[in-house]
Short mmCIF file of C-alpha atoms and ligand atoms in Angstrom, two decimals:
data_model
loop_
_atom_site.label_atom_id
_atom_site.label_comp_id
_atom_site.label_asym_id
_atom_site.label_seq_id
_atom_site.Cartn_x
_atom_site.Cartn_y
_atom_site.Cartn_z
CA ARG D 1 85.26 22.31 32.41
CA ASP D 2 81.52 21.75 32.63
CA ILE D 3 81.72 18.85 30.18
CA GLY D 4 84.34 17.23 32.42
CA LYS D 5 82.07 17.58 35.46
CA LYS D 6 78.62 16.80 34.03
CA GLY D 7 79.42 14.88 30.85
CA ASP D 8 77.03 12.01 31.62
CA GLN D 9 74.00 14.21 32.18
CA LEU D 10 74.37 16.79 29.43
CA GLY D 11 72.71 14.90 26.59
CA LEU D 12 71.24 16.54 23.52
CA SER D 13 70.28 19.80 25.27
CA MET D 14 73.96 20.73 24.96
CA ILE D 15 73.22 21.83 21.38
CA LEU D 16 70.81 24.44 22.74
CA GLY D 17 73.23 25.74 25.35
CA GLY D 18 72.56 23.23 28.15
CA CYS D 19 76.26 23.24 29.04
CA GLY D 20 77.53 26.31 30.89
CA VAL D 21 80.68 28.04 29.64
CA THR D 22 82.77 30.92 30.89
CA LEU D 23 83.40 34.08 28.89
CA GLU D 24 87.04 33.05 28.63
CA GLU D 25 86.20 29.59 27.25
CA MET D 26 83.72 30.93 24.71
CA THR D 27 85.95 33.75 23.51
CA LEU D 28 88.89 31.38 23.08
CA LEU D 29 86.74 29.04 20.98
CA TYR D 30 85.79 31.95 18.73
CA SER D 31 89.44 32.93 18.39
CA ALA D 32 89.90 29.60 16.58
CA PHE D 33 87.66 30.97 13.78
CA ALA D 34 90.07 33.89 13.42
CA ASN D 35 92.97 31.44 13.31
CA LYS D 36 92.08 29.06 10.44
CA GLY D 37 90.34 26.67 12.84
CA GLN D 38 93.35 26.34 15.19
CA TYR D 39 92.64 26.61 18.91
CA VAL D 40 95.44 28.07 21.01
CA PRO D 41 94.91 28.29 24.80
CA ALA D 42 95.24 31.84 26.12
CA LYS D 43 98.32 33.01 27.95
CA TRP D 44 97.89 35.69 30.56
CA LEU D 45 101.52 36.74 31.00
CA GLN D 46 103.87 37.72 28.21
CA ASP D 47 106.65 35.34 29.25
CA GLU D 48 104.36 32.31 29.57
CA PRO D 49 105.20 29.68 26.96
CA VAL D 50 102.73 29.36 24.06
CA MET D 51 100.63 26.24 24.66
CA GLU D 52 100.17 23.53 22.08
CA SER D 53 97.50 24.36 19.50
CA LYS D 54 94.74 22.07 18.26
CA GLN D 55 92.97 22.03 14.87
CA LEU D 56 89.26 22.14 15.80
CA ILE D 57 87.76 22.54 12.33
CA SER D 58 89.21 22.67 8.83
CA PRO D 59 90.40 25.99 7.35
CA ALA D 60 87.71 25.71 4.65
CA ALA D 61 84.85 25.19 7.14
CA THR D 62 86.29 28.05 9.21
CA PHE D 63 86.22 30.34 6.18
CA MET D 64 82.54 29.50 5.52
CA ILE D 65 81.61 30.29 9.13
CA ASN D 66 83.51 33.58 8.89
CA GLU D 67 81.52 34.47 5.75
CA ILE D 68 78.22 33.74 7.53
CA LEU D 69 79.13 35.69 10.66
CA THR D 70 80.21 38.73 8.61
CA GLN D 71 76.87 39.19 6.80
CA LEU D 72 75.10 42.43 7.62
CA LEU D 73 71.64 41.17 6.64
CA ARG D 74 70.87 39.36 9.87
CA PRO D 75 68.36 39.27 12.71
CA ASP D 76 70.86 40.21 15.42
CA LEU D 77 72.04 43.57 14.11
CA PRO D 78 71.42 46.15 16.87
CA HIS D 79 68.46 48.47 16.26
CA ASN D 80 69.47 51.63 14.38
CA ALA D 81 72.94 50.18 13.85
CA TYR D 82 73.17 51.61 10.34
CA SER D 83 72.38 55.17 11.32
CA SER D 84 73.89 55.42 14.78
CA THR D 85 77.18 53.53 14.71
CA HIS D 86 80.21 52.93 12.61
CA LEU D 87 80.11 49.25 11.79
CA PRO D 88 83.56 47.78 12.22
CA LYS D 89 84.46 45.04 9.72
CA ILE D 90 84.17 42.00 12.00
CA ALA D 91 82.55 38.58 12.17
CA TRP D 92 80.33 38.25 15.22
CA LYS D 93 77.67 36.21 16.98
CA THR D 94 75.24 37.10 19.74
CA GLY D 95 73.57 34.95 22.36
CA THR D 96 71.05 35.30 25.18
CA SER D 97 70.83 32.69 27.92
CA TYR D 98 67.77 31.03 29.41
CA GLY D 99 65.91 33.40 31.73
CA ARG D 100 67.76 36.39 30.22
CA ARG D 101 70.59 36.05 32.69
CA ASP D 102 73.39 36.62 30.20
CA ALA D 103 73.75 38.67 27.03
CA TRP D 104 76.70 37.72 24.88
CA SER D 105 78.36 39.11 21.82
CA ILE D 106 81.65 37.74 20.55
CA GLY D 107 83.42 39.17 17.52
CA TYR D 108 86.70 38.84 15.71
CA ASN D 109 88.81 40.07 12.84
CA LYS D 110 92.25 38.84 11.80
CA LYS D 111 93.94 40.62 14.68
CA TYR D 112 91.60 40.50 17.69
CA THR D 113 88.87 38.38 19.24
CA VAL D 114 86.67 40.24 21.73
CA GLY D 115 84.05 38.68 24.02
CA VAL D 116 81.42 40.84 25.74
CA TRP D 117 79.19 39.56 28.54
CA VAL D 118 76.44 41.68 30.10
CA GLY D 119 74.45 40.55 33.11
CA ASN D 120 74.14 40.58 36.89
CA PHE D 121 76.96 39.01 38.88
CA SER D 122 74.21 37.51 41.06
CA GLY D 123 72.90 35.66 37.99
CA GLU D 124 69.50 37.34 38.25
CA GLY D 125 67.71 37.70 34.88
CA VAL D 126 66.74 41.07 33.38
CA PRO D 127 63.78 41.18 30.93
CA GLU D 128 65.47 43.77 28.67
CA LEU D 129 68.72 41.84 28.43
CA ASN D 130 69.66 40.35 25.06
CA GLY D 131 72.81 39.83 23.03
CA THR D 132 71.73 42.05 20.15
CA ASP D 133 70.93 45.29 21.94
CA SER D 134 72.84 44.92 25.22
CA ALA D 135 76.16 43.36 24.26
CA THR D 136 76.73 44.02 20.54
CA PRO D 137 76.84 47.86 20.75
CA LEU D 138 79.64 47.47 23.32
CA LEU D 139 81.43 45.02 21.05
CA PHE D 140 81.23 47.48 18.14
CA ASP D 141 82.52 50.32 20.35
CA ILE D 142 85.50 48.23 21.45
CA PHE D 143 86.43 47.29 17.87
CA ASN D 144 85.96 50.87 16.69
CA SER D 145 88.45 52.02 19.33
CA ILE D 146 91.08 49.32 18.92
CA ASP D 147 90.95 48.27 15.26
CA TYR D 148 88.37 50.06 13.07
CA ASN D 149 89.01 49.03 9.45
CA SER D 150 91.84 46.74 10.47
CA THR D 151 95.03 47.03 8.45
CA ALA D 152 95.48 43.27 8.84
CA GLY D 153 93.06 42.67 5.94
CA TRP D 154 90.27 40.09 5.81
CA PHE D 155 90.12 36.28 5.65
CA THR D 156 90.64 34.79 2.19
CA ALA D 157 89.24 31.54 0.83
CA PRO D 158 91.61 28.56 1.13
CA PRO D 159 92.50 26.96 -2.24
CA ASN D 160 90.26 23.87 -1.82
CA MET D 161 87.06 25.95 -2.00
CA ALA D 162 84.93 26.76 -5.03
CA LEU D 163 81.85 28.80 -5.89
CA ARG D 164 78.58 27.47 -7.27
CA ARG D 165 75.10 28.74 -8.07
CA VAL D 166 72.54 27.90 -5.37
CA CYS D 167 68.81 28.39 -4.77
CA THR D 168 68.23 31.07 -2.12
CA GLU D 169 65.26 29.09 -0.74
CA THR D 170 67.40 26.16 0.38
CA GLY D 171 71.08 26.95 -0.27
CA LEU D 172 71.28 23.83 -2.46
CA PRO D 173 72.51 23.66 -6.09
CA VAL D 174 69.87 25.15 -8.40
CA ASN D 175 67.23 23.06 -10.11
CA SER D 176 65.34 24.02 -13.29
CA PHE D 177 62.50 25.63 -11.28
CA CYS D 178 64.62 27.69 -8.84
CA GLU D 179 64.09 31.34 -9.73
CA SER D 180 65.93 33.10 -6.93
CA GLN D 181 69.62 32.24 -7.23
CA ALA D 182 72.93 33.32 -5.70
CA MET D 183 76.60 32.33 -5.81
CA ASP D 184 77.88 30.53 -2.72
CA TYR D 185 81.06 28.85 -1.55
CA TYR D 186 81.18 25.07 -1.23
CA LEU D 187 83.71 22.32 -0.55
CA PRO D 188 84.15 20.12 -3.62
CA GLY D 189 83.89 16.47 -2.57
CA ILE D 190 82.42 17.38 0.84
CA SER D 191 79.39 19.67 0.43
CA ALA D 192 76.12 17.96 -0.56
CA VAL D 193 75.55 17.89 -4.32
CA ALA D 194 71.85 16.97 -4.44
CA LYS D 195 69.90 19.62 -6.35
CA CYS D 196 67.29 21.83 -4.72
CA ARG D 197 63.80 20.36 -4.39
CA HIS D 198 61.99 23.32 -2.90
CA LEU D 199 59.07 22.69 -5.25
CA LYS D 200 57.43 19.46 -6.34
CA GLN D 201 55.17 18.75 -9.27
CA VAL D 202 51.77 17.22 -8.50
CA PRO D 203 49.16 16.10 -11.04
CA VAL D 204 45.82 17.77 -10.20
CA SER D 205 42.36 17.85 -11.80
CA GLU D 206 41.76 20.66 -14.31
CA ASP D 207 39.63 22.58 -11.78
CA GLU D 208 42.49 22.08 -9.26
CA LYS D 209 40.10 20.58 -6.71
CA PHE D 210 41.78 17.15 -6.46
CA ALA D 211 45.31 15.81 -6.54
CA TYR D 212 46.24 12.48 -8.10
CA CYS D 213 48.84 9.88 -7.25
CA THR D 214 50.39 7.38 -9.66
CA THR D 215 47.59 4.91 -8.82
CA CYS D 216 44.66 7.18 -9.67
CA GLN D 217 46.13 9.61 -12.21
CA PRO D 218 43.82 9.57 -15.27
CA GLU D 219 45.11 9.18 -18.84
CA SER D 220 44.16 12.75 -19.64
CA GLY D 221 42.22 15.66 -18.19
CA TYR D 222 44.74 16.64 -15.54
CA VAL D 223 47.38 19.36 -15.18
CA GLN D 224 50.83 19.28 -13.61
CA LYS D 225 51.26 22.01 -11.00
CA TRP D 226 54.17 23.06 -8.78
CA TYR D 227 53.70 23.16 -5.00
CA PRO D 228 56.03 23.99 -2.09
CA ASN D 229 57.85 20.82 -1.06
CA PHE D 230 58.05 21.39 2.69
CA ALA D 231 59.10 18.72 5.17
CA PRO D 232 56.15 17.42 7.25
CA GLU D 233 57.45 19.21 10.39
CA ILE D 234 57.51 22.53 8.50
CA LEU D 235 53.96 21.98 7.22
CA THR D 236 52.80 21.27 10.77
CA PHE D 237 54.50 24.48 11.92
CA TYR D 238 52.89 26.54 9.12
CA ASP D 239 49.46 25.11 9.94
CA ALA D 240 49.82 25.57 13.70
CA ASN D 241 50.85 29.22 13.20
CA GLN D 242 48.35 29.82 10.40
CA LEU D 243 51.05 30.90 7.96
CA PRO D 244 49.77 31.01 4.39
CA TYR D 245 51.17 28.69 1.70
CA THR D 246 49.84 27.06 -1.46
CA HIS D 247 48.14 23.84 -0.37
CA ILE D 248 48.11 20.72 -2.46
CA PRO D 249 44.40 20.01 -3.15
CA ALA D 250 42.67 17.15 -1.31
CA HIS D 251 43.50 13.75 -2.71
CA ASN D 252 41.20 12.27 -5.34
CA PRO D 253 38.28 10.77 -3.30
CA GLY D 254 37.92 8.00 -5.89
CA CYS D 255 41.49 6.79 -5.27
CA SER D 256 41.81 3.24 -3.97
CA ARG D 257 45.30 3.70 -2.54
CA ILE D 258 44.63 6.39 0.01
CA PHE D 259 43.10 4.03 2.57
CA SER D 260 46.10 1.79 2.90
CA ASP D 261 48.71 4.54 2.66
CA ASN D 262 49.52 7.72 4.54
CA ALA D 263 49.23 6.48 8.12
CA PRO D 264 50.23 9.10 10.72
CA VAL D 265 53.97 9.46 11.27
CA ILE D 266 54.85 9.76 14.95
CA VAL D 267 57.57 12.43 15.15
CA SER D 268 57.63 12.78 18.94
CA PRO D 269 58.73 10.93 20.98
CA ALA D 270 61.49 9.70 18.68
CA ALA D 271 61.17 5.98 18.00
CA GLU D 272 63.49 3.59 19.86
CA MET D 273 65.07 6.40 21.89
CA GLU D 274 65.71 6.32 25.60
CA TYR D 275 64.18 9.25 27.48
CA LEU D 276 65.88 10.18 30.76
CA LEU D 277 63.47 11.95 33.10
CA GLU D 278 64.21 13.56 36.44
CA ALA D 279 62.56 11.54 39.21
CA GLY D 280 59.92 13.55 41.10
CA GLU D 281 59.87 16.36 38.50
CA LYS D 282 56.66 15.13 36.80
CA GLN D 283 58.28 15.53 33.39
CA LYS D 284 56.14 14.74 30.37
CA LEU D 285 56.74 13.33 26.92
CA MET D 286 55.27 15.25 24.03
CA LEU D 287 53.30 13.16 21.56
CA HIS D 288 53.03 14.54 18.08
CA ALA D 289 52.31 13.00 14.69
CA ASN D 290 52.25 14.31 11.16
CA ALA D 291 48.96 13.16 9.70
CA HIS D 292 47.70 13.24 6.14
CA ASN D 293 46.14 16.53 4.91
CA GLU D 294 42.53 15.45 5.32
CA VAL D 295 42.83 13.94 8.80
CA LYS D 296 40.98 15.94 11.45
CA LYS D 297 41.28 13.77 14.56
CA LEU D 298 43.95 11.53 16.04
CA PHE D 299 43.53 8.86 18.72
CA TRP D 300 46.55 8.40 20.99
CA TYR D 301 47.21 5.18 22.89
CA VAL D 302 49.90 4.35 25.44
CA ASN D 303 50.47 0.62 25.95
CA ASP D 304 47.21 -0.03 24.08
CA LYS D 305 45.11 2.15 26.41
CA LEU D 306 43.43 5.26 24.96
CA LEU D 307 45.16 8.38 26.27
CA LYS D 308 43.42 11.13 24.35
CA THR D 309 41.46 12.03 21.24
CA ALA D 310 42.68 15.32 19.80
CA PRO D 311 42.79 17.52 16.69
CA ALA D 312 45.48 16.32 14.27
CA THR D 313 47.85 19.26 14.79
CA GLU D 314 47.66 19.34 18.60
CA ASN D 315 50.60 18.40 20.84
CA ILE D 316 49.62 15.84 23.48
CA PHE D 317 51.51 15.37 26.74
CA PHE D 318 51.92 12.17 28.67
CA GLU D 319 53.54 11.71 32.08
CA PRO D 320 55.26 8.33 32.47
CA THR D 321 55.21 7.17 36.09
CA THR D 322 57.30 4.02 35.82
CA ALA D 323 60.50 3.21 33.98
CA GLY D 324 60.40 0.74 31.11
CA ARG D 325 59.46 0.26 27.51
CA TYR D 326 56.38 2.12 26.27
CA LYS D 327 54.26 1.44 23.22
CA ILE D 328 52.89 4.66 21.71
CA SER D 329 50.17 4.27 19.08
CA CYS D 330 48.48 6.86 16.94
CA THR D 331 45.36 6.09 14.89
CA ASP D 332 43.80 8.63 12.54
CA ASP D 333 40.09 9.15 11.89
CA GLN D 334 40.31 6.85 8.86
CA GLY D 335 41.58 3.96 10.95
CA ARG D 336 45.23 4.05 9.85
CA ASN D 337 47.54 3.21 12.75
CA THR D 338 51.22 3.62 13.57
CA ASN D 339 53.08 2.20 16.58
CA SER D 340 56.30 3.48 18.07
CA TYR D 341 58.35 2.28 21.03
CA VAL D 342 60.49 4.24 23.50
CA MET D 343 62.38 3.50 26.71
CA VAL D 344 61.84 5.65 29.78
CA SER D 345 64.34 5.80 32.65
CA PHE D 346 64.49 8.02 35.71
CA LEU D 347 67.59 9.82 36.96
ZN1 ZN E 1 65.10 25.93 -5.12
ZN1 ZN E 2 45.48 8.46 -5.63
#
């Protein structure tokens, strides 16, 4: 219903819950998981005709979601759940809305789908409200009363699924260096087949003080070492939160390639995207770049005018005042520059 009304304005925030739903809508969507991916609109009276059903997702994808939502090792298991409650065999998912206005927990087995909402009818937020500890205990109680250890059995894998060995770091097919492994379902011909690359090998000096690239790697006198192969955004997150990880040593200072390579990569705003801002709300764009390991300072320019000089990991904010095309430039302290362009419009 909300999509019908506000479709034009919803945009990407919909993924994060920017589109309101009712308990009935959400619970019905979950009932499709219990029904091999088929959505059947609810009927409220027994003699109402059954409405036409719709296949929302494939039976195989449905089965994989059911497997995920049945796991007991998860962050949204209520506190003391193991000791204080019978855990019914169900698949379930919790949610907490912005401002802690709503706590949700929706669960299903083969026979029933139950949706629990906890909150104020006035819509006022409550600091203690969350899906895990407010709504899930109620959901468990309801299942324990109506269908504890359901006689209907559990979901079985459709025939077009298979099992394979994956790396527990990434969930991808194991590579020679993946030590922690597990068996996991996949869809032959559909699931990605690229092997795990959670580590990468880097040639470093024998004292492990410098790393080499193909340009500067010496004939001998180096060792190959394995390092975590994180995406640049993850590295930035680790650094910003001071999480420990094994760093690749600084690049060989005698290397000739370093000065022409490794310019900052502007990750926000996203290049060539149109940003819709609310007029009069003084909304800002976040500027962020992933810079090379050794870079300390970044210089940010908007339409060729210096906006700010800041530490390499800092997020910079810029408030556009007029609509139009903007040139965002980022130069690092070694003079390497990257330009990016975005459109800004006001609603
Ligand atoms: Zn791996
Ligand atoms: Zn090099």
